[in-house]
CSV table of C-alpha atoms (C1' of nucleotides) in Angstrom, one decimal:
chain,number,residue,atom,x,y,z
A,1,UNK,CA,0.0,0.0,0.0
A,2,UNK,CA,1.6,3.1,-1.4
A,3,UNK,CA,-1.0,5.2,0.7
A,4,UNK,CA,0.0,4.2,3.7
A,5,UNK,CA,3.5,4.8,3.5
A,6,UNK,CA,3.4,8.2,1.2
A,7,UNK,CA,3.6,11.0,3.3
A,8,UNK,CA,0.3,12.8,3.7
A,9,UNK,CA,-0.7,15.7,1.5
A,10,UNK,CA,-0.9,19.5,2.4
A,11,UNK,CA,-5.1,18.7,2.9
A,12,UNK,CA,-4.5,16.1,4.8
A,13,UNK,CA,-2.4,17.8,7.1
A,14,UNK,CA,-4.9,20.9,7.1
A,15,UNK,CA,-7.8,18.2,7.7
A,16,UNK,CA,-6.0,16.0,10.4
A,17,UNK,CA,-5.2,19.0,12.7
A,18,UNK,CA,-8.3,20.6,12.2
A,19,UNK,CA,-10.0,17.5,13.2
A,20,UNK,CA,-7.7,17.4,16.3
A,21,UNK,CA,-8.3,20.8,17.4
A,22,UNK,CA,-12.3,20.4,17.1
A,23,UNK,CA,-12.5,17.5,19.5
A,24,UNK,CA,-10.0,19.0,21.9
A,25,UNK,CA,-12.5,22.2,21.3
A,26,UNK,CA,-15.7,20.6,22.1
A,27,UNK,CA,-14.7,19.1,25.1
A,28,UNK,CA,-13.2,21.8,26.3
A,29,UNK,CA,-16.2,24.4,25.7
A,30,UNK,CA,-18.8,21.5,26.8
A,31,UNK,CA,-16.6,21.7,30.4
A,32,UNK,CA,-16.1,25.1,30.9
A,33,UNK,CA,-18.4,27.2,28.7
A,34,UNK,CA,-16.9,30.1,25.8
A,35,UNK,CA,-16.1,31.9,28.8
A,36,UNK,CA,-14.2,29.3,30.9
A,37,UNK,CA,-12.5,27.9,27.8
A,38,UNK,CA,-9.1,28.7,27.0
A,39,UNK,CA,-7.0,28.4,24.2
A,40,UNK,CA,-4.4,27.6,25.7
A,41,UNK,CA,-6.1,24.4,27.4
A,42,UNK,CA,-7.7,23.6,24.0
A,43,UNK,CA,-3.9,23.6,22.7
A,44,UNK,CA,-2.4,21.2,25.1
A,45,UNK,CA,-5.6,18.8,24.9
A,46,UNK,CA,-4.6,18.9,20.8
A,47,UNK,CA,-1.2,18.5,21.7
A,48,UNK,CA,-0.3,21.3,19.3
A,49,UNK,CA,1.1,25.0,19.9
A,50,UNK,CA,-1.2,27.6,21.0
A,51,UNK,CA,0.0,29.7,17.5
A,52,UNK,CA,-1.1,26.8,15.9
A,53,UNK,CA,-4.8,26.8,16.7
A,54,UNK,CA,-4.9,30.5,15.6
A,55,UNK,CA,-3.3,29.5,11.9
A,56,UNK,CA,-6.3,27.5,11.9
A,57,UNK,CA,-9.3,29.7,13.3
A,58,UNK,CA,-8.3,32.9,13.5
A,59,UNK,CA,-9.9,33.8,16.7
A,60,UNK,CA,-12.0,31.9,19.8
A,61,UNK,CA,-15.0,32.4,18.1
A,62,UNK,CA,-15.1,30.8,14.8
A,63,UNK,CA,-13.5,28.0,16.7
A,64,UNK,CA,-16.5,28.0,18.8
A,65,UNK,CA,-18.8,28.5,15.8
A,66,UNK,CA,-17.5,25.5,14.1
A,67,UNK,CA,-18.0,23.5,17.0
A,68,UNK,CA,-21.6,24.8,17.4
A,69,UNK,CA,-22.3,24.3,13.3
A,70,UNK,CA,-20.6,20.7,13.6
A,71,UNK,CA,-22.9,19.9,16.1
A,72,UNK,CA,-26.4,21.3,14.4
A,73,UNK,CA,-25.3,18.9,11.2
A,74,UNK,CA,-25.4,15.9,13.5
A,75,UNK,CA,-28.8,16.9,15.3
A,76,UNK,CA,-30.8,17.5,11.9
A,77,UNK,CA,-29.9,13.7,10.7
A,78,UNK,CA,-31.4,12.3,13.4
A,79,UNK,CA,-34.9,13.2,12.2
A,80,UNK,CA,-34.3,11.2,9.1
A,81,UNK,CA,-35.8,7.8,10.0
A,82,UNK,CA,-38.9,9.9,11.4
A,83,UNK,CA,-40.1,10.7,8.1
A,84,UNK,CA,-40.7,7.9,6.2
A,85,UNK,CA,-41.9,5.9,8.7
A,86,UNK,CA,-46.1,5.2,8.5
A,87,UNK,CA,-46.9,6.1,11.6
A,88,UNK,CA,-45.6,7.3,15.6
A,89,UNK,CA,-44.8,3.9,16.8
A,90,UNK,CA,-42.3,3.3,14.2
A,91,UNK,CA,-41.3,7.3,13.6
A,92,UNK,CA,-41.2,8.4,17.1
A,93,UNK,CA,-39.4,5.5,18.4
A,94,UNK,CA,-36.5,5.8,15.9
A,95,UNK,CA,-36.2,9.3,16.6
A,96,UNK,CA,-36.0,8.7,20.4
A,97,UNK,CA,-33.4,5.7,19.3
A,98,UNK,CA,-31.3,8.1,17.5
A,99,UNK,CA,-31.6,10.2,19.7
A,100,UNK,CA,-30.5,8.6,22.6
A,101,UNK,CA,-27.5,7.5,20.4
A,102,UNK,CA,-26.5,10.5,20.3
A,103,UNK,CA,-26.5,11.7,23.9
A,104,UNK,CA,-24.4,8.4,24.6
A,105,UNK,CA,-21.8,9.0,21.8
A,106,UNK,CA,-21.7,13.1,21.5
A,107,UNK,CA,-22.4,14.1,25.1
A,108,UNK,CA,-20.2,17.2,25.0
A,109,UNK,CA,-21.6,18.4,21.5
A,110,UNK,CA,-25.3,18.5,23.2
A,111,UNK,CA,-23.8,20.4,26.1
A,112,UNK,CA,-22.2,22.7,23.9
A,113,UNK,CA,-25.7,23.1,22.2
A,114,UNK,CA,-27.2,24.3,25.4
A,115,UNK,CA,-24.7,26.1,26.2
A,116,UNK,CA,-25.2,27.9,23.3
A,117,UNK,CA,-28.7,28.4,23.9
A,118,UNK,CA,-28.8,29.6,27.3
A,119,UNK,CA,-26.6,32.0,26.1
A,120,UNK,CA,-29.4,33.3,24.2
A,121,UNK,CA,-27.5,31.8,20.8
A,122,UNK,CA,-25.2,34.5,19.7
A,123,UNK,CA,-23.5,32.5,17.2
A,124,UNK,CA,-26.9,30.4,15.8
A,125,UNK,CA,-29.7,32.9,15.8
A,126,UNK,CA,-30.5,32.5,12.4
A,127,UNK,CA,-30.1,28.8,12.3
A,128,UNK,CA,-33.2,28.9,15.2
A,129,UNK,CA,-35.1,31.4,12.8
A,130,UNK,CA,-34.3,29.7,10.0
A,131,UNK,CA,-33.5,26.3,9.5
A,132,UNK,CA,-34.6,24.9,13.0
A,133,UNK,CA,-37.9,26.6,12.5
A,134,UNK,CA,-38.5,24.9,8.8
A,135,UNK,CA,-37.6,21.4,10.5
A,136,UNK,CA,-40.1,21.8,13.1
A,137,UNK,CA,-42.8,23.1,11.3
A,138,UNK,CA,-42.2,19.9,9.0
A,139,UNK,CA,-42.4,17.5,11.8
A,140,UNK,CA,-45.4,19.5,13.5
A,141,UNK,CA,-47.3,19.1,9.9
A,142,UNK,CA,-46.3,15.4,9.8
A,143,UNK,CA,-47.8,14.9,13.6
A,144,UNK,CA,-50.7,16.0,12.8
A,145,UNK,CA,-51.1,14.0,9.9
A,146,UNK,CA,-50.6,11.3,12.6
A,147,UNK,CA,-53.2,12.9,14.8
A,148,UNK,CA,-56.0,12.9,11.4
A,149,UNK,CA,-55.3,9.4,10.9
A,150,UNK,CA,-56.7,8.4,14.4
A,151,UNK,CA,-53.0,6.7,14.8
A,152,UNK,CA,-52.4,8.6,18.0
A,153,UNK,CA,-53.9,11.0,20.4
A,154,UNK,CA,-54.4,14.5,19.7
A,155,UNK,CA,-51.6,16.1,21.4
A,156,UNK,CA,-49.8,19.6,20.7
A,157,UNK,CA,-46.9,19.0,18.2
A,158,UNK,CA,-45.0,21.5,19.2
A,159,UNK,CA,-44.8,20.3,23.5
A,160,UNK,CA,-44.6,16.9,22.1
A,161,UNK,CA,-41.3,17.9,20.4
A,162,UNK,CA,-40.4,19.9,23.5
A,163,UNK,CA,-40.7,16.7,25.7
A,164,UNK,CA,-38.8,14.6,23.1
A,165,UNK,CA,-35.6,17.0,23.0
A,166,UNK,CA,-35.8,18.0,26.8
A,167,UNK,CA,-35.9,14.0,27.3
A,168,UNK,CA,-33.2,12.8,25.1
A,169,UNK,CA,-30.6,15.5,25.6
A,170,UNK,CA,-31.2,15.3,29.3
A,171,UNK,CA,-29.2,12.4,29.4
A,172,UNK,CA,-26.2,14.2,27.8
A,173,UNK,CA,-26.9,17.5,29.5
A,174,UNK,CA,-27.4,15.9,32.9
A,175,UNK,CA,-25.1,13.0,32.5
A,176,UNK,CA,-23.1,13.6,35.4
A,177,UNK,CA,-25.8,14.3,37.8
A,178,UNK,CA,-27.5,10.8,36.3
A,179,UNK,CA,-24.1,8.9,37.1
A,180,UNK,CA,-23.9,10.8,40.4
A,181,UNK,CA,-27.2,8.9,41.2
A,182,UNK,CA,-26.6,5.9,39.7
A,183,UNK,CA,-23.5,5.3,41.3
A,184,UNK,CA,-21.4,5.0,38.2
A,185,UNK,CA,-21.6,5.6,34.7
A,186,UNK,CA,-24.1,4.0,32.9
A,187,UNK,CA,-23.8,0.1,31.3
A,188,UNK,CA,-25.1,-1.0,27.6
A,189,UNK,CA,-28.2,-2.1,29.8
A,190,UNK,CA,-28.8,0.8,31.7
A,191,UNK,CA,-28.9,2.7,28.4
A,192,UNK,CA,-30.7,0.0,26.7
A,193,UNK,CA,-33.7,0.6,30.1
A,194,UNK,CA,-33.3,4.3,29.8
A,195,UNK,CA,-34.1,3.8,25.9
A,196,UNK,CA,-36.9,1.8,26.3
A,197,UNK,CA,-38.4,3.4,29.4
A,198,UNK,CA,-38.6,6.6,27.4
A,199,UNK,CA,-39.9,5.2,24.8
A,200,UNK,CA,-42.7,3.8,26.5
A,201,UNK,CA,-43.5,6.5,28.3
A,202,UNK,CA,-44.1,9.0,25.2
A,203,UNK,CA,-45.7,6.3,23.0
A,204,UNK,CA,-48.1,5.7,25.2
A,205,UNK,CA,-48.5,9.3,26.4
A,206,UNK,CA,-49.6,10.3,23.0
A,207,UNK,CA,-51.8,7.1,22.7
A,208,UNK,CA,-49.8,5.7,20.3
A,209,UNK,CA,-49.4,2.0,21.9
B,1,UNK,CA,-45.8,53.7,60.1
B,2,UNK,CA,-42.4,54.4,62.2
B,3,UNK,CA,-41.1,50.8,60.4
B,4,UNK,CA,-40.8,52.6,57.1
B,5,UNK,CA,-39.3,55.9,58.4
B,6,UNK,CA,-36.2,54.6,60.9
B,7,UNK,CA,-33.1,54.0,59.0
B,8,UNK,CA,-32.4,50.5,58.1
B,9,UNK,CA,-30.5,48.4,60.8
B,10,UNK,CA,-27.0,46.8,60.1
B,11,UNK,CA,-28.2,43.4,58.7
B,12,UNK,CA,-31.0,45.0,56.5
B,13,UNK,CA,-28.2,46.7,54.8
B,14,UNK,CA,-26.6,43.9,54.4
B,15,UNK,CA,-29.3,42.1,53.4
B,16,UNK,CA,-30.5,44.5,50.8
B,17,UNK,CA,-27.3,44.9,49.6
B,18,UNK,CA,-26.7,40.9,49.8
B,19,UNK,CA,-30.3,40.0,47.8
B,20,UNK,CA,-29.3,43.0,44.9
B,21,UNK,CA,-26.1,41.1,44.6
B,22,UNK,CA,-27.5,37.4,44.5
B,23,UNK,CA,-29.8,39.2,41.8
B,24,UNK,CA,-27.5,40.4,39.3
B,25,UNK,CA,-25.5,37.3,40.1
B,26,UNK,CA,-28.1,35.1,39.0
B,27,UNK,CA,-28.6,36.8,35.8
B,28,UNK,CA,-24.9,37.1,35.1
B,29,UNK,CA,-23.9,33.5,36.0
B,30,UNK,CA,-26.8,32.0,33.9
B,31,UNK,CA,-26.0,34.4,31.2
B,32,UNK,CA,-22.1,33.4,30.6
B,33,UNK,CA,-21.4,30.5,33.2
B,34,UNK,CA,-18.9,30.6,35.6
B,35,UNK,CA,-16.1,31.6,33.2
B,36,UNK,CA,-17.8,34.0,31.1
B,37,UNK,CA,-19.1,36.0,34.5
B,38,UNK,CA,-16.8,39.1,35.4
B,39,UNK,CA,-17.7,40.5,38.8
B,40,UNK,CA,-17.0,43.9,37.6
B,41,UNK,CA,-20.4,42.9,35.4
B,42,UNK,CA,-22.3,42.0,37.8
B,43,UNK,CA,-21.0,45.0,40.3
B,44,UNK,CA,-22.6,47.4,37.3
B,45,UNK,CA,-25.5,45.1,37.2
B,46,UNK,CA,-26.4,45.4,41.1
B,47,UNK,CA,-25.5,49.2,40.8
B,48,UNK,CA,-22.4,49.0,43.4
B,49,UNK,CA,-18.5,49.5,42.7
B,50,UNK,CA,-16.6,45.8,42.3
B,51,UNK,CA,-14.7,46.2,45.2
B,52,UNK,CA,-18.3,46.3,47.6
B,53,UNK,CA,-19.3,42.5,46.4
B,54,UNK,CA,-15.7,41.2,47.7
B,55,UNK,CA,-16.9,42.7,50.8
B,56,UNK,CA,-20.0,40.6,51.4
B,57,UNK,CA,-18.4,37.4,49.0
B,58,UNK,CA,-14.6,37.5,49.5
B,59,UNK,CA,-14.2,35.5,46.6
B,60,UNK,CA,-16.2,35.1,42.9
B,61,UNK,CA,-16.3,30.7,44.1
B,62,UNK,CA,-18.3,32.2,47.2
B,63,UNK,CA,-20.8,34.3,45.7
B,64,UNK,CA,-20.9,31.6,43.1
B,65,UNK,CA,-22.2,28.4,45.6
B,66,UNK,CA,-24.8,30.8,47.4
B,67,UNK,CA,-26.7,31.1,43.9
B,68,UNK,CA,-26.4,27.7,43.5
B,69,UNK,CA,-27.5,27.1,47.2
B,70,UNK,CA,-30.3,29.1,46.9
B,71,UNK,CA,-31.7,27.3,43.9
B,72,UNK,CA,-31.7,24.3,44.6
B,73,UNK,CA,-33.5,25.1,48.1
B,74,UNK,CA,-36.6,25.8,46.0
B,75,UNK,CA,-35.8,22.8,44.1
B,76,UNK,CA,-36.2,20.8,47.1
B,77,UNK,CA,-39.8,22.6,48.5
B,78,UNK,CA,-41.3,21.9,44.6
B,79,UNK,CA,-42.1,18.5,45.7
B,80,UNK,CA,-44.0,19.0,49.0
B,81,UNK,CA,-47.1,18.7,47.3
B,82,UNK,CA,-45.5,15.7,46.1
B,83,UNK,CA,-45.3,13.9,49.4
B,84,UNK,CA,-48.9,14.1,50.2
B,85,UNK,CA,-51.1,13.1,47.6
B,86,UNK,CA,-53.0,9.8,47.5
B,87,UNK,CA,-51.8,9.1,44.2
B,88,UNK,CA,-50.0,10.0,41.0
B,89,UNK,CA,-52.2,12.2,39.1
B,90,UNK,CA,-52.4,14.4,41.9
B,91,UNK,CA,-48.7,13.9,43.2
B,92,UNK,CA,-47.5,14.4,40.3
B,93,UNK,CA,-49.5,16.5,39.0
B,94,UNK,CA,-48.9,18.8,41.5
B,95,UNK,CA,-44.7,18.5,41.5
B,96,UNK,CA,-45.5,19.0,37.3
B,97,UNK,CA,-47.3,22.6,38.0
B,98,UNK,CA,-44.9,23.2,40.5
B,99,UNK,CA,-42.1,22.9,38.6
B,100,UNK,CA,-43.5,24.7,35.5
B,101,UNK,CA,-44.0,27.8,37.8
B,102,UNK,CA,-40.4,27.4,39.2
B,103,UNK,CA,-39.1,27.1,35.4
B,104,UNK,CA,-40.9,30.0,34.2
B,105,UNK,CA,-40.0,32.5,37.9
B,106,UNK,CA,-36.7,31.5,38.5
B,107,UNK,CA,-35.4,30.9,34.8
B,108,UNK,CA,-31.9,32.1,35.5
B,109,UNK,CA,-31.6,29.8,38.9
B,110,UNK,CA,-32.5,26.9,36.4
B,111,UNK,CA,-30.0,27.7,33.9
B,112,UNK,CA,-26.9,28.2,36.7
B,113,UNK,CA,-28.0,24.2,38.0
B,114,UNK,CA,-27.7,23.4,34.4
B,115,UNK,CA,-23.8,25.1,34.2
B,116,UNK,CA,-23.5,23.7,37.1
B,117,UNK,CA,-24.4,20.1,36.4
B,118,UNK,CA,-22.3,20.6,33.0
B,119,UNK,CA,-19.4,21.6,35.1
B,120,UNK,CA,-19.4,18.3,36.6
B,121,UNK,CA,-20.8,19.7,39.9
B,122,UNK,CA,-17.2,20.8,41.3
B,123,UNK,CA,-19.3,23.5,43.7
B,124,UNK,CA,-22.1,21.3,44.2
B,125,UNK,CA,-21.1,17.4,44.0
B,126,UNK,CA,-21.5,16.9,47.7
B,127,UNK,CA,-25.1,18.2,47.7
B,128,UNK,CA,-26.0,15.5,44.6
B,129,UNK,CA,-24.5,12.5,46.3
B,130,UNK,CA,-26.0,13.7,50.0
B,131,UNK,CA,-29.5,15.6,49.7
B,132,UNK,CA,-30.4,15.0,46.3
B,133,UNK,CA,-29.5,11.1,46.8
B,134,UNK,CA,-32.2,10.6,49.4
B,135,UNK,CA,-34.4,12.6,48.1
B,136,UNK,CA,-34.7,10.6,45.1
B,137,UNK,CA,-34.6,7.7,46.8
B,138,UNK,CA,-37.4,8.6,48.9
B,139,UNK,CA,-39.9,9.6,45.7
B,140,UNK,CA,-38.6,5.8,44.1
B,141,UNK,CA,-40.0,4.4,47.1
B,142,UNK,CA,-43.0,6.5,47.0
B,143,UNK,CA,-43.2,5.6,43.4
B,144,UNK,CA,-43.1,2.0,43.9
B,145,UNK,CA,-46.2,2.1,46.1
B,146,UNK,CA,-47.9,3.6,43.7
B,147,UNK,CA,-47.3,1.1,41.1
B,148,UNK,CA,-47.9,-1.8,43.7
B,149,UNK,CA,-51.5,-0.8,44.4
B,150,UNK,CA,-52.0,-0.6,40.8
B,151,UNK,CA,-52.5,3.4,40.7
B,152,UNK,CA,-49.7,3.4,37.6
B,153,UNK,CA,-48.0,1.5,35.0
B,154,UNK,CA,-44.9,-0.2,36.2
B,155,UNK,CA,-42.5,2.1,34.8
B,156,UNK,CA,-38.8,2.4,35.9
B,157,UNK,CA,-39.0,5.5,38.7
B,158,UNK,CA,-35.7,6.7,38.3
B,159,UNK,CA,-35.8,7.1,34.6
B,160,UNK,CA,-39.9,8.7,35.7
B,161,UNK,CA,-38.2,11.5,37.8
B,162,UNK,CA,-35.4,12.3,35.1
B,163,UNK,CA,-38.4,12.3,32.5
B,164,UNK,CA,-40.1,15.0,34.4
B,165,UNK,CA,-36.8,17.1,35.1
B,166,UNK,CA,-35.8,17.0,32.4
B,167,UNK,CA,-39.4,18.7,30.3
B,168,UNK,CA,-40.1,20.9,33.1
B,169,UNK,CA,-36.7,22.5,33.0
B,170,UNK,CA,-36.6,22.4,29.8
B,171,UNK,CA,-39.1,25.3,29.5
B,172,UNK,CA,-36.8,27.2,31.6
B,173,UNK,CA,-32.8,26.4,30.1
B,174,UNK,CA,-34.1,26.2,26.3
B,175,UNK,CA,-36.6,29.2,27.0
B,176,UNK,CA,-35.2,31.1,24.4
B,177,UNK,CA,-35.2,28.3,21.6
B,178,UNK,CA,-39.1,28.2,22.6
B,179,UNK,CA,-39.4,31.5,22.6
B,180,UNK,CA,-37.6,31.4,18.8
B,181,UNK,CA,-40.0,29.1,17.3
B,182,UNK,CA,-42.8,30.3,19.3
B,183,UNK,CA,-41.8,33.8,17.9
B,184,UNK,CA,-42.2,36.1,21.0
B,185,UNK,CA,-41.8,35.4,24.7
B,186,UNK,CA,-45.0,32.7,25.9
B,187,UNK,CA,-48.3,34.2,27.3
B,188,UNK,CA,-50.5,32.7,30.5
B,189,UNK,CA,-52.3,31.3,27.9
B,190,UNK,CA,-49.1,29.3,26.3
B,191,UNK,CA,-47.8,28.1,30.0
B,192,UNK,CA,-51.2,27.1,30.9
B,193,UNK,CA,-51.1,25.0,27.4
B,194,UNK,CA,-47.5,24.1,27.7
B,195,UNK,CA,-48.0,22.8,31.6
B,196,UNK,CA,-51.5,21.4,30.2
B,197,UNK,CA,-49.5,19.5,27.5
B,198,UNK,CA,-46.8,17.8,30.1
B,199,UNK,CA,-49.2,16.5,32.7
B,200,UNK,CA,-51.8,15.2,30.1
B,201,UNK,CA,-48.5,13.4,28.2
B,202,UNK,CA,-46.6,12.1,31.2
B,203,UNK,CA,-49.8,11.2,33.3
B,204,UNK,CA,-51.1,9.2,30.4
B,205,UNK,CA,-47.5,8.1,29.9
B,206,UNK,CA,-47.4,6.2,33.2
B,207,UNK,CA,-51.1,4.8,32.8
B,208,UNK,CA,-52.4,7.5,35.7
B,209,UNK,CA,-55.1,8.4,33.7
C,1,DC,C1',18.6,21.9,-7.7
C,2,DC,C1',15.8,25.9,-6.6
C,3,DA,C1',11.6,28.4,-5.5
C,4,DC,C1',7.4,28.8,-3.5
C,5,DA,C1',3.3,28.0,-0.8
C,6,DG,C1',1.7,26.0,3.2
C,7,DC,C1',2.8,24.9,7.9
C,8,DC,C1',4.9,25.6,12.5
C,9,DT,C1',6.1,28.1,16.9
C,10,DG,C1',8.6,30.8,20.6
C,11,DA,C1',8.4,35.2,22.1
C,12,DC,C1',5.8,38.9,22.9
C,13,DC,C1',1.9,42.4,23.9
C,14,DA,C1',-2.1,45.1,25.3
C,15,DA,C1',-6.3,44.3,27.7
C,16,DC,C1',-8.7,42.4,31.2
C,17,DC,C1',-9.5,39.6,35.3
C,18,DG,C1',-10.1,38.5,40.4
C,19,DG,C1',-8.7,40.1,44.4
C,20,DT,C1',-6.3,43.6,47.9
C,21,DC,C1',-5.9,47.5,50.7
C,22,DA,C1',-5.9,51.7,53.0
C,23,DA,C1',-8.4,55.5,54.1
C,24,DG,C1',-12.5,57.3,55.1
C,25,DA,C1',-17.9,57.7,55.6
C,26,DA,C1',-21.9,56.2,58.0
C,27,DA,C1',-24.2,54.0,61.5
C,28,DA,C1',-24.7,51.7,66.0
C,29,DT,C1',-23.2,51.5,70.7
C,30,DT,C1',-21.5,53.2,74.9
D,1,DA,C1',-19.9,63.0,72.5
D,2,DA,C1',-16.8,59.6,72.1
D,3,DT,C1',-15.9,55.2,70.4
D,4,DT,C1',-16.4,51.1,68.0
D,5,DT,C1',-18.2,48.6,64.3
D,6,DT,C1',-19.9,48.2,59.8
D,7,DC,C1',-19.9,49.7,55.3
D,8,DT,C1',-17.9,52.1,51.1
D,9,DT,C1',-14.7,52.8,47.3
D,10,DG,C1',-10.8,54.5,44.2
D,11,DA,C1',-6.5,52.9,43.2
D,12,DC,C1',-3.7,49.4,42.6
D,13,DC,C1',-1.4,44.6,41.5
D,14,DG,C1',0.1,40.1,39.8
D,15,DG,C1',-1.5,36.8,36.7
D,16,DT,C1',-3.9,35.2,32.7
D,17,DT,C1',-6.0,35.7,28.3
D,18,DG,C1',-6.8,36.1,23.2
D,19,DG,C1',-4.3,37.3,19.6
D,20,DT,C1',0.1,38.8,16.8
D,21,DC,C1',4.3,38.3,14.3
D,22,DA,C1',8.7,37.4,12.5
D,23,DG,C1',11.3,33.8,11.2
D,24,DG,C1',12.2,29.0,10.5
D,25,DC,C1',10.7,24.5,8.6
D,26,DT,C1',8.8,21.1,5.2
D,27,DG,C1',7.1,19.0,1.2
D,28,DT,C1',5.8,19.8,-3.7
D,29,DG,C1',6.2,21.5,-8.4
D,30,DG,C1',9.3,22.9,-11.9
DNA sequence: CCACAGCCTGACCAACCGGTCAAGAAAATT
DNA sequence: AATTTTCTTGACCGGTTGGTCAGGCTGTGG
């Protein structure tokens, strides 16, 4: 394998430390805020020069709004399996899958994301106004279709998706008080319970079991 | 009234000066975290020069835990109604308006326990594994009876009380997302639908209803 | 072999931060 | 009125932060 052994390109180089940097980044923001975050911590977690990071993103912020952006990508997939599924049972409880997934396996981007948001979203305002607030209005439409169809009970859309957020990200957000109480991080099984319990919960909260 | 007219005694000064701080404080903290909070901000905030809030918290860690104190007092009293009910829909559907009201008064306390828990509790961890333990363990038991005289679904308590954390503070730390997609802050009339919305989802949820 | 563009980094800087302190004003106590 | 205690505050300080920059390094194309 001559790939292997030639020495990687100027992209690659540009793409490997940037890569580096980001996770060092969203740890370190999900931890200690914008505020509390340092470059210079950032840096060490990389392993690279301070100078470095600032060849890469010129200042804290478009770090920071990277991290944010990076984050949002992730977030809009997960709605993916929702739509073509024929009704709540199946849609709503692979969106609460994926979502769940995703508070296991990106814990500090969530944080980040409420960070963000209690911070009255200075860097993502117009993501809210804009693409956030097509994707709900989508979903709304398609849980009312739900609602028509006699497939579940008549809920409001939009405190439905509240509840669905607020309980998936929880679990991210939250994660240390959860393992506080819990004694210890949380197994395959516990997170396989805490799926399925929320599942249940919802599904048959909007009448949909 | 000769109340109104004396001049204020020692520790009302220092209480009125203490509350203003706490105030501004609040706001601050939940505005920019830990890190992102300068005192000089909240000095200008509580209308008092920096050097006068290291006089009644010597350090910014001191001021800091007393906000965080003081919320999660209220937390604690939220569930009072909680305790004496004769079954779920009333018990918690009392500790679910409770907690609506507490998220939609005391926003900003909400927010600082959400920094807070992101933090990894370093101000606060002794209070989760202590108070906050045995409270919870005390609603699982109380949760169990309920489920063993056949009031409620079996459902896993623990993952029960995160559920209803986790939406009721929801409204508070994400109130500005909501407040994005709802376009403009919520009414009486939206709470009353919003708090509507959880209890009718979470009581059906459980089989309470 | 050279030249050039992209990459790297130690040293440095102005700005800001939390915290201190001394000196005095105001209030309570005697 | 004298004294003691509490409260107030401008000025100041050491340490840290985000960001800069000149100069060196490295791999690629010609």
């Amino acid at each position: 394998m001559t790939d292997t052994a030639r020495p990687p390109r100027r992209t690659e180089i540009r793409q490997h430390n940037e890569t580096l940097i980001l996770q060092a980044a969203e740890k370190v923001f999900a931890e200690a805020g914008f505020g509390g975050a340092t470059m210079q911590l950032i840096a060490d977690m990389a392993g690279l020069p301070k100078a470095n990071l600032h060849y890469y993103f010129p200042t804290k912020e478009d770090l920071y709004r990277r991290v944010v952006q990076d984050i949002f990508e992730i977030w809009l997939h997960a709605a993916d399996s929702m739509d073509q599924a024929p009704g709540p049972i199946e849609g709503i409880g692979a969106y609460i899958q994926a979502k769940m997934e995703i508070s296991r396996r990106h814990p500090n981007g969530s944080k980040v994301w409420a960070f963000e948001v209690m911070h009255r979203a200075p860097v993502i305002q117009d993501y809210l106004e804009t693409t956030l607030r097509a994707w709900t209005t989508g979903r709304v439409r398609l849980i009312e279709r739900w609602i028509a169809e006699g497939q579940m009970a008549p809920v409001d859309p939009e405190h439905l998706l509240y509840m669905l957020w607020a309980t998936t990200q929880h679990y991210a957000d939250f994660g240390h008080q959860i393992e506080t109480l819990n004694a210890g991080p949380l197994s395959d099984v516990d997170w396989q319970k805490a799926t399925d319990s929320v599942k249940t919960m919802i599904l048959r909260g909007i009448g949909a079991l």
